PDB file of C-alpha atoms in Angstrom:
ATOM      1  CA  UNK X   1      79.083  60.849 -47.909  1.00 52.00           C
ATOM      2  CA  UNK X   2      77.150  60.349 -44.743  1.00 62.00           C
ATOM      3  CA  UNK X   3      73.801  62.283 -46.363  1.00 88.00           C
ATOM      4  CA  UNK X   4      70.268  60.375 -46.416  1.00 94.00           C
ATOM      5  CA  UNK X   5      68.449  62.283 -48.869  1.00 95.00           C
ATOM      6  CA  UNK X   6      64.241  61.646 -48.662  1.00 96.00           C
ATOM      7  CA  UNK X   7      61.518  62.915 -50.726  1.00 96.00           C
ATOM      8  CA  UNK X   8      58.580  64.239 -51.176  1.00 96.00           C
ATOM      9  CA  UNK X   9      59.357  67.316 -48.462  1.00 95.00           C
ATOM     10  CA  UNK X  10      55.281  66.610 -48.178  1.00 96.00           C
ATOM     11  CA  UNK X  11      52.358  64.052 -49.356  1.00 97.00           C
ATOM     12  CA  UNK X  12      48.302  64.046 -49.090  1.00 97.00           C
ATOM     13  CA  UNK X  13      46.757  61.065 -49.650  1.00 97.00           C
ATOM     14  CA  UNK X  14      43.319  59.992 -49.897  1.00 97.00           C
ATOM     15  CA  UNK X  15      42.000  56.990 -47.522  1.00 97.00           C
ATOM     16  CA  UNK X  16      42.970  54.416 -48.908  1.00 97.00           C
ATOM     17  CA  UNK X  17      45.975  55.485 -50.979  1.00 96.00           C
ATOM     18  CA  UNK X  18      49.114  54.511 -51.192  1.00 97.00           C
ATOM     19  CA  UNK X  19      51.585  57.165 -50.581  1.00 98.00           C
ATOM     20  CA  UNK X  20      55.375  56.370 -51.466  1.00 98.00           C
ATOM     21  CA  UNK X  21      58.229  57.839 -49.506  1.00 98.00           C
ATOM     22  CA  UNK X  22      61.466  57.266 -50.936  1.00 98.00           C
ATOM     23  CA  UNK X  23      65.289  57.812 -49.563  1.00 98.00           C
ATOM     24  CA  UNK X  24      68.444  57.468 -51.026  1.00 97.00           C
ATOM     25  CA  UNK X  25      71.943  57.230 -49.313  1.00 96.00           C
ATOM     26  CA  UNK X  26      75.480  57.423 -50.328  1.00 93.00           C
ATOM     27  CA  UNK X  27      77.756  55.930 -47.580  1.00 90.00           C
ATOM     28  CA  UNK X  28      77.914  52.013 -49.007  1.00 89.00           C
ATOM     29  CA  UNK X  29      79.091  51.065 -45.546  1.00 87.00           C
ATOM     30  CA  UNK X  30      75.452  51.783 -44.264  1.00 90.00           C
ATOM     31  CA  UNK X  31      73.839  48.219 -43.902  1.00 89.00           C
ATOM     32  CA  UNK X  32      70.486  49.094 -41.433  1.00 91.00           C
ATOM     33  CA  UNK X  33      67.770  51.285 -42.769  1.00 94.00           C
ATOM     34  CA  UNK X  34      65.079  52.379 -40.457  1.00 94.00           C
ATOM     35  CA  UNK X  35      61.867  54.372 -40.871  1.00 97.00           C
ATOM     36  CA  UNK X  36      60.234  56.359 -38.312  1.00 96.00           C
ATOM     37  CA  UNK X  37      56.661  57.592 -37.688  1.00 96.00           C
ATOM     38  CA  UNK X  38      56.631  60.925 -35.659  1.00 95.00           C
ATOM     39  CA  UNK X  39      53.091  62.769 -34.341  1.00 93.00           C
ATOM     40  CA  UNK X  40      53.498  65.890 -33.197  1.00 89.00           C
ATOM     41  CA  UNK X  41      54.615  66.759 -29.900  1.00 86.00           C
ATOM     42  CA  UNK X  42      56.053  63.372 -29.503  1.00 89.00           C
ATOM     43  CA  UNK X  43      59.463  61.598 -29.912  1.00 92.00           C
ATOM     44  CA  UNK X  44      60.059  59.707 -33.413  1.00 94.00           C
ATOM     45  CA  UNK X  45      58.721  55.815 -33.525  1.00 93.00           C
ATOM     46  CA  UNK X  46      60.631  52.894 -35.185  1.00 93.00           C
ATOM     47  CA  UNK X  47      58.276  51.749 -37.672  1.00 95.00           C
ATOM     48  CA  UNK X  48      59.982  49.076 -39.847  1.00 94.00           C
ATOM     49  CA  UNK X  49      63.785  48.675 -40.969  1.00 93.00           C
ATOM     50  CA  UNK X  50      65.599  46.314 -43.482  1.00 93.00           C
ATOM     51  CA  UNK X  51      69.353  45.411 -43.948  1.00 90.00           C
ATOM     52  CA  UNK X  52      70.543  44.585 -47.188  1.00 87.00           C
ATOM     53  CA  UNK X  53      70.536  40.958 -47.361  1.00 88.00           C
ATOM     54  CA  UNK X  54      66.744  40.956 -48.709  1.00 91.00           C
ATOM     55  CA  UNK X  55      64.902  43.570 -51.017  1.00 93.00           C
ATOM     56  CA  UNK X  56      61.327  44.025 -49.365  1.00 96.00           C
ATOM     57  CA  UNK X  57      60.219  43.649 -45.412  1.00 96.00           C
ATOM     58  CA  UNK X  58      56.480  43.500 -45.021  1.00 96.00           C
ATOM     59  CA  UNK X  59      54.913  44.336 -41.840  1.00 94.00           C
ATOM     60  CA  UNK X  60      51.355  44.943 -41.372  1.00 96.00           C
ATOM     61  CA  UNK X  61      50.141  47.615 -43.785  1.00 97.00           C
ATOM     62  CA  UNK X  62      54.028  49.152 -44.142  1.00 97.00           C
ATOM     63  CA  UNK X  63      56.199  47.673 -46.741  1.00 97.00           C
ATOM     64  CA  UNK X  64      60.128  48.970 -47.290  1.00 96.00           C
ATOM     65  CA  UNK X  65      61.289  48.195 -50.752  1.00 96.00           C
ATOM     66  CA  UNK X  66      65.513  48.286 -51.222  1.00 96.00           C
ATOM     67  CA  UNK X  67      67.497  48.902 -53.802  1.00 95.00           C
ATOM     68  CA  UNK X  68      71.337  48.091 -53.075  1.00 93.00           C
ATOM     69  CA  UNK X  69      72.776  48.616 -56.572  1.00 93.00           C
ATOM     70  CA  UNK X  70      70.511  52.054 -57.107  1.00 95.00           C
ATOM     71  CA  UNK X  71      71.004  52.454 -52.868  1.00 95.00           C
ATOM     72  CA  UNK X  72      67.323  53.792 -53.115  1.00 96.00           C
ATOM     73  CA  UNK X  73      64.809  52.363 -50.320  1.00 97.00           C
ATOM     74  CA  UNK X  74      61.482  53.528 -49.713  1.00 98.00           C
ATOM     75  CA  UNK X  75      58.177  53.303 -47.655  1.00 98.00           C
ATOM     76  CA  UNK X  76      55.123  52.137 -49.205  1.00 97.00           C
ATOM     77  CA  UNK X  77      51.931  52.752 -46.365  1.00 97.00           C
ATOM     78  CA  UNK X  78      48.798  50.238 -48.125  1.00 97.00           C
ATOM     79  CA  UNK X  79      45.491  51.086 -47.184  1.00 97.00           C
ATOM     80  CA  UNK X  80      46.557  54.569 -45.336  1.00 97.00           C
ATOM     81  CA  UNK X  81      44.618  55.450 -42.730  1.00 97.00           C
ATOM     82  CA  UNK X  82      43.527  59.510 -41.334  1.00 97.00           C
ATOM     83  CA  UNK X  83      45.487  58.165 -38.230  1.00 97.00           C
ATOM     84  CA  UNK X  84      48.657  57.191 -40.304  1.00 97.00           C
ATOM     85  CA  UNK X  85      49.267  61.166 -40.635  1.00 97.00           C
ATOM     86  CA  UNK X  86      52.615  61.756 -39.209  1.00 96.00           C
ATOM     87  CA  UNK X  87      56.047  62.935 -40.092  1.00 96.00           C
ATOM     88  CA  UNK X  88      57.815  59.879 -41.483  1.00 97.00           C
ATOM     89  CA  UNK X  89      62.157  59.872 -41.201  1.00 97.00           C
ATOM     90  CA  UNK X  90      64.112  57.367 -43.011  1.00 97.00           C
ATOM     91  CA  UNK X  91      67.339  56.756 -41.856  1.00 95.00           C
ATOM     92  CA  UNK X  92      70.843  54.809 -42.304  1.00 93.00           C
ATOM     93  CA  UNK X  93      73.671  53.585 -40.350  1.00 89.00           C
ATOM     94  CA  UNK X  94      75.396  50.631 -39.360  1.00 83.00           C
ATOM     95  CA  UNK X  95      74.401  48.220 -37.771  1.00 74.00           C
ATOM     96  CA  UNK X  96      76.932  46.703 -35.196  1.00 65.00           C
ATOM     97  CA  UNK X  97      79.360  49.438 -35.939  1.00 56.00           C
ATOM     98  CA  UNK X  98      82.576  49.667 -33.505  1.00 55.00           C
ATOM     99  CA  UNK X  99      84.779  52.778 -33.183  1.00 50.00           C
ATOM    100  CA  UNK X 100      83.647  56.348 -33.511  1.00 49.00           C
ATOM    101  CA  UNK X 101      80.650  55.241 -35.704  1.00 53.00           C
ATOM    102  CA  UNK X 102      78.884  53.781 -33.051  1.00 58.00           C
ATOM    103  CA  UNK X 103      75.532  52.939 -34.821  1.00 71.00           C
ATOM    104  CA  UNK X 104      74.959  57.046 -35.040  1.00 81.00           C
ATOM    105  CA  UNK X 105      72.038  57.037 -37.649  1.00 88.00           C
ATOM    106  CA  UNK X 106      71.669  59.586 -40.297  1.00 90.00           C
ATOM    107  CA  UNK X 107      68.337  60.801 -41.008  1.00 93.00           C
ATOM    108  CA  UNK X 108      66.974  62.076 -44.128  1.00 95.00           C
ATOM    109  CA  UNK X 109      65.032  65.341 -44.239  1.00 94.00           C
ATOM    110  CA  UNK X 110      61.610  64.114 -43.442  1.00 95.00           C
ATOM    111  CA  UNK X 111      58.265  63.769 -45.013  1.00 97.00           C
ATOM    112  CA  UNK X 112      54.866  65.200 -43.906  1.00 96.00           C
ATOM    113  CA  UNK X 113      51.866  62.871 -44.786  1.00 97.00           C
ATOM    114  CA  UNK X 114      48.337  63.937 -44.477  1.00 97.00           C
ATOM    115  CA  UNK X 115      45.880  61.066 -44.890  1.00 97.00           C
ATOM    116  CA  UNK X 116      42.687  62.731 -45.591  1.00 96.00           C
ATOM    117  CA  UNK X 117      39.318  60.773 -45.032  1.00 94.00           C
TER     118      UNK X 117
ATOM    119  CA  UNK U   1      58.589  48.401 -22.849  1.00 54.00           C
ATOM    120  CA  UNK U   2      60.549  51.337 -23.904  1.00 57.00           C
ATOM    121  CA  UNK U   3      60.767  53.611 -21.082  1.00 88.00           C
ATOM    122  CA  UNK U   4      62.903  57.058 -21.889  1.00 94.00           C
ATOM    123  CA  UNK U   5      62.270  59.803 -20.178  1.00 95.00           C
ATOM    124  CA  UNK U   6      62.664  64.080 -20.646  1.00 97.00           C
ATOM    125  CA  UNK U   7      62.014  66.431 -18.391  1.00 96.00           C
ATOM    126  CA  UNK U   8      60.592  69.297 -18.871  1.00 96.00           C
ATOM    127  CA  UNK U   9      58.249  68.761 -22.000  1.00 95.00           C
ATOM    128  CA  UNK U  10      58.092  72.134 -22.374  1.00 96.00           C
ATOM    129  CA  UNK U  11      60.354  75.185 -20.989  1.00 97.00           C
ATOM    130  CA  UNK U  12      60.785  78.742 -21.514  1.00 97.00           C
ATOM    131  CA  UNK U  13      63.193  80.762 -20.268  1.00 96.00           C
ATOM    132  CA  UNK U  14      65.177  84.225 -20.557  1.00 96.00           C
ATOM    133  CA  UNK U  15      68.076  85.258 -22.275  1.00 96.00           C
ATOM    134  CA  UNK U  16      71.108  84.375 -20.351  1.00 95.00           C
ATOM    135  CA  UNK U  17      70.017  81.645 -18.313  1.00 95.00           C
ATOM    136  CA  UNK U  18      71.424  78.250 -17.587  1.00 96.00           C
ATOM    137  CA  UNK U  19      69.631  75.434 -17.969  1.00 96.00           C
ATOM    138  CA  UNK U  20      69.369  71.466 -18.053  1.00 97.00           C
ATOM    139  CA  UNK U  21      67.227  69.064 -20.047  1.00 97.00           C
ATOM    140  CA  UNK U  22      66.750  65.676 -18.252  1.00 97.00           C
ATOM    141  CA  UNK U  23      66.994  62.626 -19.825  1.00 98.00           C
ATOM    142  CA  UNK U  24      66.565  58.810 -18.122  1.00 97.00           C
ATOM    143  CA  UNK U  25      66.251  55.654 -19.342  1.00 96.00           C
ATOM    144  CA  UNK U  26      64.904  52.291 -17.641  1.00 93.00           C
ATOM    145  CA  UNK U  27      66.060  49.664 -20.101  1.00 92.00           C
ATOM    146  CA  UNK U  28      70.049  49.443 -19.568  1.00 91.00           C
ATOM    147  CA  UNK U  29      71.574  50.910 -22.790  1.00 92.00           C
ATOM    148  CA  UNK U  30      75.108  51.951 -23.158  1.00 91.00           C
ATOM    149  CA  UNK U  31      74.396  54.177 -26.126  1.00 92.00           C
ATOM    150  CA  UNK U  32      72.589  57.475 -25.672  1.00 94.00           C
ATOM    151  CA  UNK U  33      72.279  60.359 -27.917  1.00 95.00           C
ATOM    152  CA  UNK U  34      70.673  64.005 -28.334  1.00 96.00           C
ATOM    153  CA  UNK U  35      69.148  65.199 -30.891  1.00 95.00           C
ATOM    154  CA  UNK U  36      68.603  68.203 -31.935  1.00 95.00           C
ATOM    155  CA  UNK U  37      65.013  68.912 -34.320  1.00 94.00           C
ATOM    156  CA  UNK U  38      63.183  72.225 -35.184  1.00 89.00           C
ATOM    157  CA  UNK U  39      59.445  71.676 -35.920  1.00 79.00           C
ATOM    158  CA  UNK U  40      58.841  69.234 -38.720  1.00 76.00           C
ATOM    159  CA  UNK U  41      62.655  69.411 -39.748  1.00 85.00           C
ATOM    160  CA  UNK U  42      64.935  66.560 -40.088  1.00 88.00           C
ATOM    161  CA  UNK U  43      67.070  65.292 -36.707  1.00 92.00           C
ATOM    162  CA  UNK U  44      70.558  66.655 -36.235  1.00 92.00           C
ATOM    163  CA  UNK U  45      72.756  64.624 -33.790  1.00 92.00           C
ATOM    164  CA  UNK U  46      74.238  66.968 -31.233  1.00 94.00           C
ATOM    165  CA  UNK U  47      75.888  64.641 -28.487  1.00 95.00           C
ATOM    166  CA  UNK U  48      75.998  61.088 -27.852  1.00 92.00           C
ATOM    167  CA  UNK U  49      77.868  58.440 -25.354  1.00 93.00           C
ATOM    168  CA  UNK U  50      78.846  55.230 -25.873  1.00 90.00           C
ATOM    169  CA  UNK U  51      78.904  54.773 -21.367  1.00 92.00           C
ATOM    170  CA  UNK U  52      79.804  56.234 -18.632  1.00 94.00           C
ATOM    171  CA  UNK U  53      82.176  58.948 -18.459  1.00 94.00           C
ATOM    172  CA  UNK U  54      82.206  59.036 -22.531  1.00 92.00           C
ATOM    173  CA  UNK U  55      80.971  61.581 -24.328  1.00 93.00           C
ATOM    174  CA  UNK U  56      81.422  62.760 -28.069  1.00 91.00           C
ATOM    175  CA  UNK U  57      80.177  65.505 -29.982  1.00 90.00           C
ATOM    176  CA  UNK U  58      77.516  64.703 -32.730  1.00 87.00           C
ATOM    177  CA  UNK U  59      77.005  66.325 -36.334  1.00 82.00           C
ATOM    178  CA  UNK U  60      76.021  69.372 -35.554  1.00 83.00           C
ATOM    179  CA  UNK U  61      77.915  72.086 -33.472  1.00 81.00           C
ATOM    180  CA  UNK U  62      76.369  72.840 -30.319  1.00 84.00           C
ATOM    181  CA  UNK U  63      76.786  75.014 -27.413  1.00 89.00           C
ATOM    182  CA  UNK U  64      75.142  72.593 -24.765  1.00 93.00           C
ATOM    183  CA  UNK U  65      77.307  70.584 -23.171  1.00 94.00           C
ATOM    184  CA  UNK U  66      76.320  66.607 -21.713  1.00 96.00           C
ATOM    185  CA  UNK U  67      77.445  63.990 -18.801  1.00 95.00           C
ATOM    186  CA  UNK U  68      76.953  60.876 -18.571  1.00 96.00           C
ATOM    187  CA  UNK U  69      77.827  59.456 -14.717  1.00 96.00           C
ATOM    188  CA  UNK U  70      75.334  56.730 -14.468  1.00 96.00           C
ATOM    189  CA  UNK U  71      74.138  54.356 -17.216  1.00 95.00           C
ATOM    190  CA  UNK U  72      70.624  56.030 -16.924  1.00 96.00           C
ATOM    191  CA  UNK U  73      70.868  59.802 -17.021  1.00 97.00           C
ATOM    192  CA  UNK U  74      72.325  61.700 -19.680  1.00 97.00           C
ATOM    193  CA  UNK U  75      71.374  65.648 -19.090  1.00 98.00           C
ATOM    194  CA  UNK U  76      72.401  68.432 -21.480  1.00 97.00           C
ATOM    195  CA  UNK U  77      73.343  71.545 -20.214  1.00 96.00           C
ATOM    196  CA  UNK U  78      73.255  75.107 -21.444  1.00 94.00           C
ATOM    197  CA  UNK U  79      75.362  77.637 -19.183  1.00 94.00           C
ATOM    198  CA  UNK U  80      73.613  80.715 -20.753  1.00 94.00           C
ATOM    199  CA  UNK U  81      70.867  80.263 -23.257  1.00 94.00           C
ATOM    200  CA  UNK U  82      70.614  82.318 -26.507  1.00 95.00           C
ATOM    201  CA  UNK U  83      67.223  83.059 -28.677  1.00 96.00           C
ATOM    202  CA  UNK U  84      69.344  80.548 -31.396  1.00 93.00           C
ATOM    203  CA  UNK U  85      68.897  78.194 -28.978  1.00 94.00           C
ATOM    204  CA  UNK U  86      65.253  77.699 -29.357  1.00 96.00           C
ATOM    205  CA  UNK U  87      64.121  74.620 -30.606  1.00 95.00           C
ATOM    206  CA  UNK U  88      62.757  70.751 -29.779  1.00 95.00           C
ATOM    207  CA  UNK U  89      65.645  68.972 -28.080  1.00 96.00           C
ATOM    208  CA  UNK U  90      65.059  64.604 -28.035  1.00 96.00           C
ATOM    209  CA  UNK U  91      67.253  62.803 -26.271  1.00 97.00           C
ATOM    210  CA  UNK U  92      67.342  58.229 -27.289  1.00 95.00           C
ATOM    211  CA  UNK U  93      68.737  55.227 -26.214  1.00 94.00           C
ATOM    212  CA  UNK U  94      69.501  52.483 -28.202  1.00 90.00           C
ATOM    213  CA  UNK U  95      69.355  48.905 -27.851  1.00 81.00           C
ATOM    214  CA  UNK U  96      70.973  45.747 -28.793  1.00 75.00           C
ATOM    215  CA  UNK U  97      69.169  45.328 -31.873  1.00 76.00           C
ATOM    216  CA  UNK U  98      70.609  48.595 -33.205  1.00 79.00           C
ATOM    217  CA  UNK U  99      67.003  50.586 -32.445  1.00 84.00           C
ATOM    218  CA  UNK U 100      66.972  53.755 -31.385  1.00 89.00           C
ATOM    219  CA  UNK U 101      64.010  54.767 -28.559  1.00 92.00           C
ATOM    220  CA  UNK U 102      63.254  58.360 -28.789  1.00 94.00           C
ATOM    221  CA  UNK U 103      62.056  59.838 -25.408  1.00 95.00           C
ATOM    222  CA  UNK U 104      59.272  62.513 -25.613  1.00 94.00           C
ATOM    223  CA  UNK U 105      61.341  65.837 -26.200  1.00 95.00           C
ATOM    224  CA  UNK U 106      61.785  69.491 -24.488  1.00 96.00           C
ATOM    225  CA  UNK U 107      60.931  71.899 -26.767  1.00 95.00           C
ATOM    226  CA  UNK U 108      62.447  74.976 -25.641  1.00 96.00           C
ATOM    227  CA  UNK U 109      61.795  78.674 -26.152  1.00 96.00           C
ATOM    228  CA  UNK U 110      64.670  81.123 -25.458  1.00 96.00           C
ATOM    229  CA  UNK U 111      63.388  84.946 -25.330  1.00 95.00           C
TER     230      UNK U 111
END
């Protein structure tokens, strides 16, 4: 129950493009949803993340669209850009979570993006 | 400013040997955690501690072993490295706000 599943395992783009990245979870006590942007040799990047109390977040060319009832989110990149080619994690957990839980996040599987010019 | 810290970046070692990944933060977090991440693959939580002098083991069964004795340092240690050890190793912090800071990573190879 504490699986984030994410797809596609891969994407290429054209400039310009919009590629979609979409997650879905199965723990309904997960209420903080995170995306990160990794380039290689380098640690993952928060990005963007939404709770559940709205159903888009906007910011700058990323967009995360949620679906509670389906418990589907995804990552919409507008305008993509050569340098937006990363490794992009979506992720659950929650968010001020006491005991063992601890805000531990659960990523999904990742997906490689190339954005090509 | 996020400021995390792992040293080495990169390490390579023999079969048998023990070794310790370095990780420091600047910014005052309780909550630290290592990850665990071959190339391009999807993060497995190994360790994590919720302060000093607590430790708990992640998702993912691991041979390392961690400390945590001062808010700031959390190393990982492993007493005698294997081949199946081999692999990116990211250690994070993470704030009030629930978001986690990922430090550069050691990616280490095990011959």
């Amino acid at each position: 129950q504490q699986q984030v599943k994410q797809s596609p395992q891969s994407l290429i783009v054209q400039k310009g493009g919009i590629p979609i990245i979409n997650c879905a979870y199965e723990n309904t006590a997960f209420d903080y949803f995170p995306w990160y942007q990794q380039f290689p040799g380098k640690g993952p990047a928060l990005l963007i993340a939404i709770r559940p109390d709205v159903s888009e977040k906007k910011e700058g060319r990323f967009t995360i669209s949620f679906n509670k009832s389906a418990k589907q989110f995804s990552l919409h990149i507008m305008d993509s850009q050569p340098g937006d080619s990363a490794t992009y994690f979506c992720a659950a957990s929650r968010f001020n979570a006491g005991g063992t839980s601890y805000g531990k996040l659960t990523f999904g599987q990742g997906t490689i993006l190339t954005v090509h010019p | 400013e996020a400021d995390i810290y792992q040293t080495p970046r990169y390490l390579v070692i023999g079969t048998g040997k023990k070794i310790t990944l370095e990780c420091s933060q600047t910014m005052g977090h309780d909550k630290m955690y290592w990850y665990q991440q071959d190339p391009g693959m999807e993060l497995h939580l190994i360790h994590y501690s919720y302060g000093v002098n607590s430790t708990e083991k992640g998702d993912l069964s691991s041979e390392s072993t961690v400390s945590r004795i001062r808010t700031e340092h959390f190393p990982l240690t492993l007493e005698s490295a294997r081949p199946s050890h081999t692999s990116q190793y990211l250690c994070a912090s993470r704030g009030g706000n629930n978001e986690q800071f990922f430090g550069p990573g050691t990616r280490l190879t095990v011959l």
